[in-house]
């Protein structure tokens, strides 16, 4: 059930003060960005990249705090319940902000109602990757290998409801695969185990896996997008391999519901400036990611995305018959 935050006298006073001159002076101290997954993974990389630029725009340090667990819902619950003063915000993702309600019947937040949306941070296609000594030469052969052997194989993901979990559910269901699912606190540590050969395969954001694909420490079988990535020109799309599987992920920045609109506008403006920075754009291209442009920027676009994605993903998850608790 979504949280109903009961306003305390302190929070009402803080809000009254914040909607006045304090909002105009915001920020006057460091801002904490909760990343609801482990350090080194896609959400962490995006939060640090954007946070670094936003620090310069806002004139106050943006501190990243990793609060992983339960597919990112622990960290996002912390932010939903935080004081709505602009000093605790989060970078969530498609999992925490769209898939989680269908998977966690007792979830304490509603992605569309418990947050003041700041803006979409990026869109990233999923990549199908395996440990480096996997023998299959292409995606079709890899799927055939998985079909015969999946009961003996393991699939790594970032916890129930995370993007890697949901995209894996869709991929595995589509091809009738039943691997052992191994949850981590983020795909940063899951990827380390794929490199080490402790798990067999993942469907994960290109943002996370491109450096290891380029280093030859894991094998890439396909990009689940209509077009190849500029930074991985040799890796075919799923469609080019004759496989019908497209899956795009996204990250987004949010604050607790009730954060004064002036403060949300300052954060949205700082996010937009970071997205316009050529160095941020170059890094996105290197990692296979794309920043939102035009009408996809800002709070209203994110609100629309969350609502439409919850409506799309919920039936897929219900059909898969999975819940977290
Ligand atoms: C992460 O940051 O670890 C990922 O975004 C997790 C996920 O697959 O959702």
CSV table of C-alpha atoms and ligand atoms in Angstrom, one decimal:
chain,number,residue,atom,x,y,z
A,1,UNK,CA,0.0,0.0,0.0
A,2,UNK,CA,1.4,3.4,-0.9
A,3,UNK,CA,2.7,5.5,2.0
A,4,UNK,CA,0.5,8.3,3.4
A,5,UNK,CA,3.0,10.6,5.0
A,6,UNK,CA,1.4,12.3,8.0
A,7,UNK,CA,2.7,15.8,8.2
A,8,UNK,CA,4.4,16.6,11.5
A,9,UNK,CA,4.4,20.2,13.0
A,10,UNK,CA,8.1,20.3,12.2
A,11,UNK,CA,7.6,19.3,8.5
A,12,UNK,CA,4.8,21.8,8.1
A,13,UNK,CA,7.0,24.6,9.6
A,14,UNK,CA,9.9,23.5,7.4
A,15,UNK,CA,7.7,23.6,4.3
A,16,UNK,CA,6.3,27.1,5.3
A,17,UNK,CA,9.8,28.3,5.6
A,18,UNK,CA,11.0,26.6,2.5
A,19,UNK,CA,8.3,28.0,0.2
A,20,UNK,CA,9.6,31.5,1.1
A,21,UNK,CA,13.1,32.9,1.0
A,22,UNK,CA,14.7,29.6,1.8
A,23,UNK,CA,13.6,28.2,-1.5
A,24,UNK,CA,15.1,31.2,-3.3
A,25,UNK,CA,18.4,30.6,-1.5
A,26,UNK,CA,18.4,26.8,-2.1
A,27,UNK,CA,20.7,25.0,-1.8
A,28,UNK,CA,22.7,26.2,1.2
A,29,UNK,CA,24.2,22.8,2.1
A,30,UNK,CA,25.2,19.5,0.4
A,31,UNK,CA,22.4,17.5,-1.3
A,32,UNK,CA,22.3,13.7,-0.8
A,33,UNK,CA,21.4,11.6,-3.9
A,34,UNK,CA,20.3,8.1,-2.9
A,35,UNK,CA,21.3,5.5,-5.4
A,36,UNK,CA,19.1,2.5,-4.6
A,37,UNK,CA,21.7,0.0,-5.9
A,38,UNK,CA,25.3,-1.0,-5.3
A,39,UNK,CA,28.2,1.3,-6.3
A,40,UNK,CA,29.7,0.8,-9.7
A,41,UNK,CA,26.4,-0.2,-11.5
A,42,UNK,CA,24.4,1.7,-14.1
A,43,UNK,CA,22.4,3.8,-11.6
A,44,UNK,CA,25.5,4.7,-9.7
A,45,UNK,CA,27.4,5.7,-12.9
A,46,UNK,CA,24.5,8.0,-14.0
A,47,UNK,CA,24.0,9.6,-10.6
A,48,UNK,CA,27.8,10.4,-10.2
A,49,UNK,CA,28.1,11.7,-13.8
A,50,UNK,CA,25.1,14.0,-13.6
A,51,UNK,CA,25.7,14.8,-9.9
A,52,UNK,CA,29.2,16.1,-10.7
A,53,UNK,CA,27.8,18.6,-13.2
A,54,UNK,CA,24.8,19.5,-11.1
A,55,UNK,CA,27.3,20.3,-8.2
A,56,UNK,CA,28.8,23.0,-10.4
A,57,UNK,CA,25.5,24.5,-11.4
A,58,UNK,CA,24.0,24.5,-7.9
A,59,UNK,CA,27.1,25.5,-6.1
A,60,UNK,CA,26.7,22.8,-3.5
A,61,UNK,CA,28.2,19.2,-3.4
A,62,UNK,CA,25.9,16.4,-4.5
A,63,UNK,CA,26.8,13.4,-2.3
A,64,UNK,CA,25.9,9.9,-3.6
A,65,UNK,CA,24.8,7.4,-1.0
A,66,UNK,CA,24.3,3.8,-2.2
A,67,UNK,CA,21.3,2.1,-0.4
A,68,UNK,CA,20.9,-1.2,-2.2
A,69,UNK,CA,18.6,-4.2,-1.5
A,70,UNK,CA,15.1,-5.5,-2.5
A,71,UNK,CA,15.5,-4.5,-6.1
A,72,UNK,CA,16.1,-0.8,-5.2
A,73,UNK,CA,12.9,-0.5,-3.2
A,74,UNK,CA,14.7,0.0,0.1
A,75,UNK,CA,16.5,3.1,-1.1
A,76,UNK,CA,13.5,4.5,-2.9
A,77,UNK,CA,11.3,4.0,0.2
A,78,UNK,CA,13.9,6.0,2.2
A,79,UNK,CA,13.6,8.9,-0.3
A,80,UNK,CA,9.7,8.8,-0.4
A,81,UNK,CA,9.7,9.2,3.4
A,82,UNK,CA,12.5,11.8,3.6
A,83,UNK,CA,11.9,15.5,4.5
A,84,UNK,CA,10.7,17.2,1.3
A,85,UNK,CA,13.3,20.0,1.5
A,86,UNK,CA,15.4,19.3,-1.6
A,87,UNK,CA,18.3,17.9,0.4
A,88,UNK,CA,17.5,14.2,-0.1
A,89,UNK,CA,16.7,13.1,-3.7
A,90,UNK,CA,17.2,9.9,-5.7
A,91,UNK,CA,18.1,8.4,-9.0
A,92,UNK,CA,15.6,5.6,-9.5
A,93,UNK,CA,15.1,3.5,-12.6
A,94,UNK,CA,12.4,1.7,-14.7
A,95,UNK,CA,12.5,-1.1,-12.1
A,96,UNK,CA,12.0,0.9,-8.9
A,97,UNK,CA,9.7,3.4,-10.6
A,98,UNK,CA,7.5,1.1,-12.8
A,99,UNK,CA,7.9,-2.6,-12.1
A,100,UNK,CA,8.1,-2.6,-8.3
A,101,UNK,CA,4.4,-2.0,-7.5
A,102,UNK,CA,3.4,-5.2,-9.4
A,103,UNK,CA,6.1,-7.2,-7.6
A,104,UNK,CA,5.9,-5.9,-4.0
A,105,UNK,CA,2.3,-6.0,-2.7
A,106,UNK,CA,3.4,-4.2,0.5
A,107,UNK,CA,5.5,-1.5,-1.3
A,108,UNK,CA,5.4,1.6,0.8
A,109,UNK,CA,5.5,4.0,-2.1
A,110,UNK,CA,3.6,4.7,-5.3
A,111,UNK,CA,6.1,5.8,-8.1
A,112,UNK,CA,3.4,8.1,-9.6
A,113,UNK,CA,2.2,9.7,-6.3
A,114,UNK,CA,4.9,9.5,-3.7
A,115,UNK,CA,7.6,11.6,-5.5
A,116,UNK,CA,8.0,15.1,-6.9
A,117,UNK,CA,9.4,14.1,-10.4
A,118,UNK,CA,12.6,16.0,-11.4
A,119,UNK,CA,13.3,14.5,-14.8
A,120,UNK,CA,14.4,11.6,-16.9
A,121,UNK,CA,18.2,11.1,-16.8
A,122,UNK,CA,18.7,8.7,-19.7
A,123,UNK,CA,17.5,5.8,-21.9
A,124,UNK,CA,19.7,2.7,-22.4
A,125,UNK,CA,19.1,-0.5,-24.3
A,126,UNK,CA,19.6,-3.9,-22.6
A,127,UNK,CA,22.4,-6.1,-23.8
A,128,UNK,CA,22.5,-9.9,-23.7
A,129,UNK,CA,25.8,-11.0,-22.3
A,130,UNK,CA,27.5,-14.2,-21.1
A,131,UNK,CA,30.6,-15.3,-19.4
A,132,UNK,CA,33.6,-15.1,-21.7
A,133,UNK,CA,34.2,-18.8,-22.3
A,134,UNK,CA,30.6,-19.4,-23.5
A,135,UNK,CA,31.0,-21.4,-26.8
A,136,UNK,CA,27.9,-20.2,-28.8
A,137,UNK,CA,29.0,-18.1,-31.8
A,138,UNK,CA,25.9,-16.0,-32.2
A,139,UNK,CA,22.6,-15.0,-30.4
A,140,UNK,CA,20.5,-17.8,-32.0
A,141,UNK,CA,23.1,-20.4,-31.1
A,142,UNK,CA,23.3,-19.0,-27.6
A,143,UNK,CA,19.5,-19.2,-27.1
A,144,UNK,CA,19.6,-22.8,-28.4
A,145,UNK,CA,22.4,-23.6,-25.9
A,146,UNK,CA,20.3,-21.9,-23.1
A,147,UNK,CA,17.2,-23.9,-24.1
A,148,UNK,CA,19.1,-27.2,-23.7
A,149,UNK,CA,21.1,-26.3,-20.6
A,150,UNK,CA,19.2,-23.5,-18.7
A,151,UNK,CA,18.3,-25.7,-15.7
A,152,UNK,CA,22.1,-26.0,-15.0
A,153,UNK,CA,22.8,-22.3,-15.6
A,154,UNK,CA,22.5,-19.2,-13.5
A,155,UNK,CA,21.2,-15.7,-14.4
A,156,UNK,CA,22.4,-12.7,-12.4
A,157,UNK,CA,20.2,-9.7,-11.6
A,158,UNK,CA,20.0,-6.7,-9.3
A,159,UNK,CA,17.1,-8.0,-7.1
A,160,UNK,CA,13.4,-8.6,-7.7
A,161,UNK,CA,11.8,-5.8,-9.6
A,162,UNK,CA,15.1,-4.4,-10.9
A,163,UNK,CA,15.5,-3.8,-14.7
A,164,UNK,CA,17.9,-6.7,-15.0
A,165,UNK,CA,15.4,-8.9,-13.2
A,166,UNK,CA,12.4,-7.8,-15.3
A,167,UNK,CA,14.2,-7.9,-18.6
A,168,UNK,CA,15.5,-11.4,-17.7
A,169,UNK,CA,12.0,-12.5,-16.8
A,170,UNK,CA,10.7,-11.4,-20.2
A,171,UNK,CA,13.7,-12.9,-22.1
A,172,UNK,CA,13.6,-16.2,-20.2
A,173,UNK,CA,9.8,-16.6,-20.5
A,174,UNK,CA,10.0,-15.8,-24.3
A,175,UNK,CA,12.5,-18.6,-24.9
A,176,UNK,CA,11.3,-21.1,-22.3
A,177,UNK,CA,14.4,-20.8,-20.1
A,178,UNK,CA,14.5,-21.8,-16.4
A,179,UNK,CA,17.9,-20.8,-15.0
A,180,UNK,CA,18.7,-20.4,-11.3
A,181,UNK,CA,18.1,-16.7,-10.6
A,182,UNK,CA,20.9,-15.1,-8.5
A,183,UNK,CA,20.0,-11.7,-6.9
A,184,UNK,CA,22.6,-9.0,-6.1
A,185,UNK,CA,22.3,-5.5,-4.6
A,186,UNK,CA,23.0,-4.1,-8.1
A,187,UNK,CA,24.3,-5.2,-11.5
A,188,UNK,CA,27.7,-3.7,-10.5
A,189,UNK,CA,28.5,-6.8,-8.3
A,190,UNK,CA,26.5,-9.1,-10.6
A,191,UNK,CA,28.8,-8.2,-13.5
A,192,UNK,CA,31.9,-8.8,-11.4
A,193,UNK,CA,30.6,-12.4,-10.9
A,194,UNK,CA,29.9,-12.7,-14.6
A,195,UNK,CA,33.5,-11.7,-15.3
A,196,UNK,CA,34.7,-14.2,-12.7
A,197,UNK,CA,32.5,-17.0,-14.2
A,198,UNK,CA,30.4,-17.5,-11.0
A,199,UNK,CA,27.2,-16.8,-13.0
A,200,UNK,CA,26.5,-17.7,-16.7
A,201,UNK,CA,24.5,-14.9,-18.3
A,202,UNK,CA,22.7,-11.5,-17.8
A,203,UNK,CA,20.4,-9.2,-19.7
A,204,UNK,CA,21.8,-5.9,-18.4
A,205,UNK,CA,22.1,-2.2,-19.4
A,206,UNK,CA,24.7,-1.5,-22.1
A,207,UNK,CA,25.8,1.3,-19.8
A,208,UNK,CA,27.1,-1.3,-17.3
A,209,UNK,CA,28.5,-4.0,-19.7
A,210,UNK,CA,30.2,-2.1,-22.5
A,211,UNK,CA,33.6,-1.6,-20.7
A,212,UNK,CA,33.8,-5.3,-19.9
A,213,UNK,CA,32.7,-6.3,-23.5
A,214,UNK,CA,35.4,-4.1,-24.9
A,215,UNK,CA,38.0,-5.5,-22.5
A,216,UNK,CA,37.0,-9.0,-23.7
A,217,UNK,CA,36.1,-10.1,-20.1
A,218,UNK,CA,32.5,-11.1,-21.1
A,219,UNK,CA,30.8,-12.1,-24.3
A,220,UNK,CA,28.1,-9.9,-26.0
A,221,UNK,CA,25.4,-11.7,-27.9
A,222,UNK,CA,23.1,-8.8,-28.8
A,223,UNK,CA,21.8,-5.3,-28.2
A,224,UNK,CA,18.0,-5.4,-27.6
A,225,UNK,CA,17.4,-2.2,-29.6
A,226,UNK,CA,16.4,-1.4,-33.2
A,227,UNK,CA,19.8,0.1,-34.0
A,228,UNK,CA,23.4,-0.9,-33.2
A,229,UNK,CA,25.3,1.2,-30.7
A,230,UNK,CA,27.9,3.6,-31.9
A,231,UNK,CA,30.3,2.4,-29.2
A,232,UNK,CA,29.8,-1.3,-30.0
A,233,UNK,CA,29.6,-1.3,-33.8
A,234,UNK,CA,30.4,-5.1,-34.1
A,235,UNK,CA,27.6,-6.3,-31.8
A,236,UNK,CA,24.4,-7.0,-33.8
A,237,UNK,CA,21.0,-6.0,-32.7
A,238,UNK,CA,18.6,-8.8,-31.6
A,239,UNK,CA,16.5,-8.1,-34.8
A,240,UNK,CA,19.6,-8.5,-37.0
A,241,UNK,CA,20.1,-11.9,-35.4
A,242,UNK,CA,16.4,-12.8,-36.2
A,243,UNK,CA,15.4,-12.6,-32.5
A,244,UNK,CA,12.3,-10.7,-31.4
A,245,UNK,CA,13.4,-9.1,-28.2
A,246,UNK,CA,13.6,-5.3,-27.6
A,247,UNK,CA,14.1,-3.8,-24.1
A,248,UNK,CA,15.1,-0.3,-23.2
A,249,UNK,CA,15.8,0.9,-19.7
A,250,UNK,CA,15.8,4.3,-18.1
A,251,UNK,CA,16.9,6.2,-15.1
A,252,UNK,CA,15.2,9.2,-13.5
A,253,UNK,CA,15.8,11.8,-10.8
A,254,UNK,CA,13.1,12.3,-8.1
A,255,UNK,CA,12.5,14.1,-4.8
A,256,UNK,CA,10.0,13.3,-2.0
A,257,UNK,CA,6.4,14.4,-2.7
A,258,UNK,CA,5.9,17.9,-1.2
A,259,UNK,CA,9.3,19.3,-2.2
A,260,UNK,CA,8.5,23.0,-3.0
A,261,UNK,CA,8.0,23.6,-6.7
A,262,UNK,CA,10.8,26.3,-6.8
A,263,UNK,CA,13.3,23.7,-5.5
A,264,UNK,CA,12.1,21.0,-8.0
A,265,UNK,CA,12.5,23.6,-10.8
A,266,UNK,CA,16.1,24.4,-9.7
A,267,UNK,CA,17.0,20.7,-9.6
A,268,UNK,CA,15.3,20.1,-13.0
A,269,UNK,CA,17.2,23.0,-14.5
A,270,UNK,CA,20.5,21.7,-13.1
A,271,UNK,CA,19.7,18.3,-14.5
A,272,UNK,CA,18.9,19.7,-17.9
A,273,UNK,CA,22.2,21.7,-17.9
A,274,UNK,CA,24.1,18.5,-17.1
A,275,UNK,CA,22.3,16.7,-20.0
A,276,UNK,CA,23.4,19.5,-22.4
A,277,UNK,CA,27.1,19.3,-21.3
A,278,UNK,CA,29.2,17.9,-24.2
A,279,UNK,CA,31.3,15.8,-21.8
A,280,UNK,CA,28.2,14.1,-20.3
A,281,UNK,CA,26.9,13.5,-23.9
A,282,UNK,CA,30.2,12.0,-24.9
A,283,UNK,CA,30.2,9.7,-21.9
A,284,UNK,CA,26.6,8.6,-22.7
A,285,UNK,CA,27.6,7.7,-26.2
A,286,UNK,CA,30.6,5.7,-24.9
A,287,UNK,CA,28.2,3.8,-22.6
A,288,UNK,CA,25.4,3.2,-25.2
A,289,UNK,CA,23.0,5.6,-23.4
A,290,UNK,CA,21.0,8.6,-24.7
A,291,UNK,CA,19.9,11.7,-22.7
A,292,UNK,CA,16.3,12.9,-23.1
A,293,UNK,CA,15.8,15.9,-25.5
A,294,UNK,CA,13.1,18.5,-25.9
A,295,UNK,CA,9.7,17.4,-24.6
A,296,UNK,CA,11.3,14.4,-22.8
A,297,UNK,CA,13.0,16.7,-20.3
A,298,UNK,CA,11.6,17.9,-16.9
A,299,UNK,CA,9.0,16.8,-14.3
A,300,UNK,CA,5.9,16.5,-16.6
A,301,UNK,CA,7.6,14.2,-19.1
A,302,UNK,CA,8.8,11.9,-16.2
A,303,UNK,CA,5.4,11.8,-14.6
A,304,UNK,CA,3.9,10.7,-18.0
A,305,UNK,CA,6.6,8.1,-18.5
A,306,UNK,CA,6.1,6.6,-15.0
A,307,UNK,CA,2.3,6.3,-15.5
A,308,UNK,CA,2.6,4.8,-19.0
A,309,UNK,CA,5.3,2.3,-17.9
A,310,UNK,CA,3.5,1.2,-14.8
A,311,UNK,CA,0.5,0.5,-17.1
A,312,UNK,CA,2.6,-1.5,-19.6
A,313,UNK,CA,4.8,-3.5,-17.2
A,314,UNK,CA,2.2,-4.5,-14.6
A,315,UNK,CA,0.3,-6.9,-16.9
A,316,UNK,CA,3.6,-8.5,-18.1
A,317,UNK,CA,4.7,-9.1,-14.5
A,318,UNK,CA,1.3,-10.4,-13.5
A,319,UNK,CA,1.3,-12.8,-16.4
A,320,UNK,CA,4.7,-14.1,-15.3
A,321,UNK,CA,3.1,-14.9,-11.9
A,322,UNK,CA,6.1,-13.5,-9.9
A,323,UNK,CA,5.9,-11.6,-6.6
A,324,UNK,CA,8.7,-10.6,-4.2
A,325,UNK,CA,6.8,-11.1,-0.9
B,1,LIG,C1,22.0,-1.0,-11.0
B,1,LIG,O1,22.3,0.2,-10.9
B,1,LIG,O2,22.6,-1.9,-10.4
B,1,LIG,C2,20.9,-1.4,-12.0
B,1,LIG,O3,20.3,-0.3,-12.6
B,1,LIG,C3,20.0,-2.4,-11.4
B,1,LIG,C4,19.0,-2.9,-12.4
B,1,LIG,O4,19.1,-3.8,-13.1
B,1,LIG,O5,17.9,-2.3,-12.3
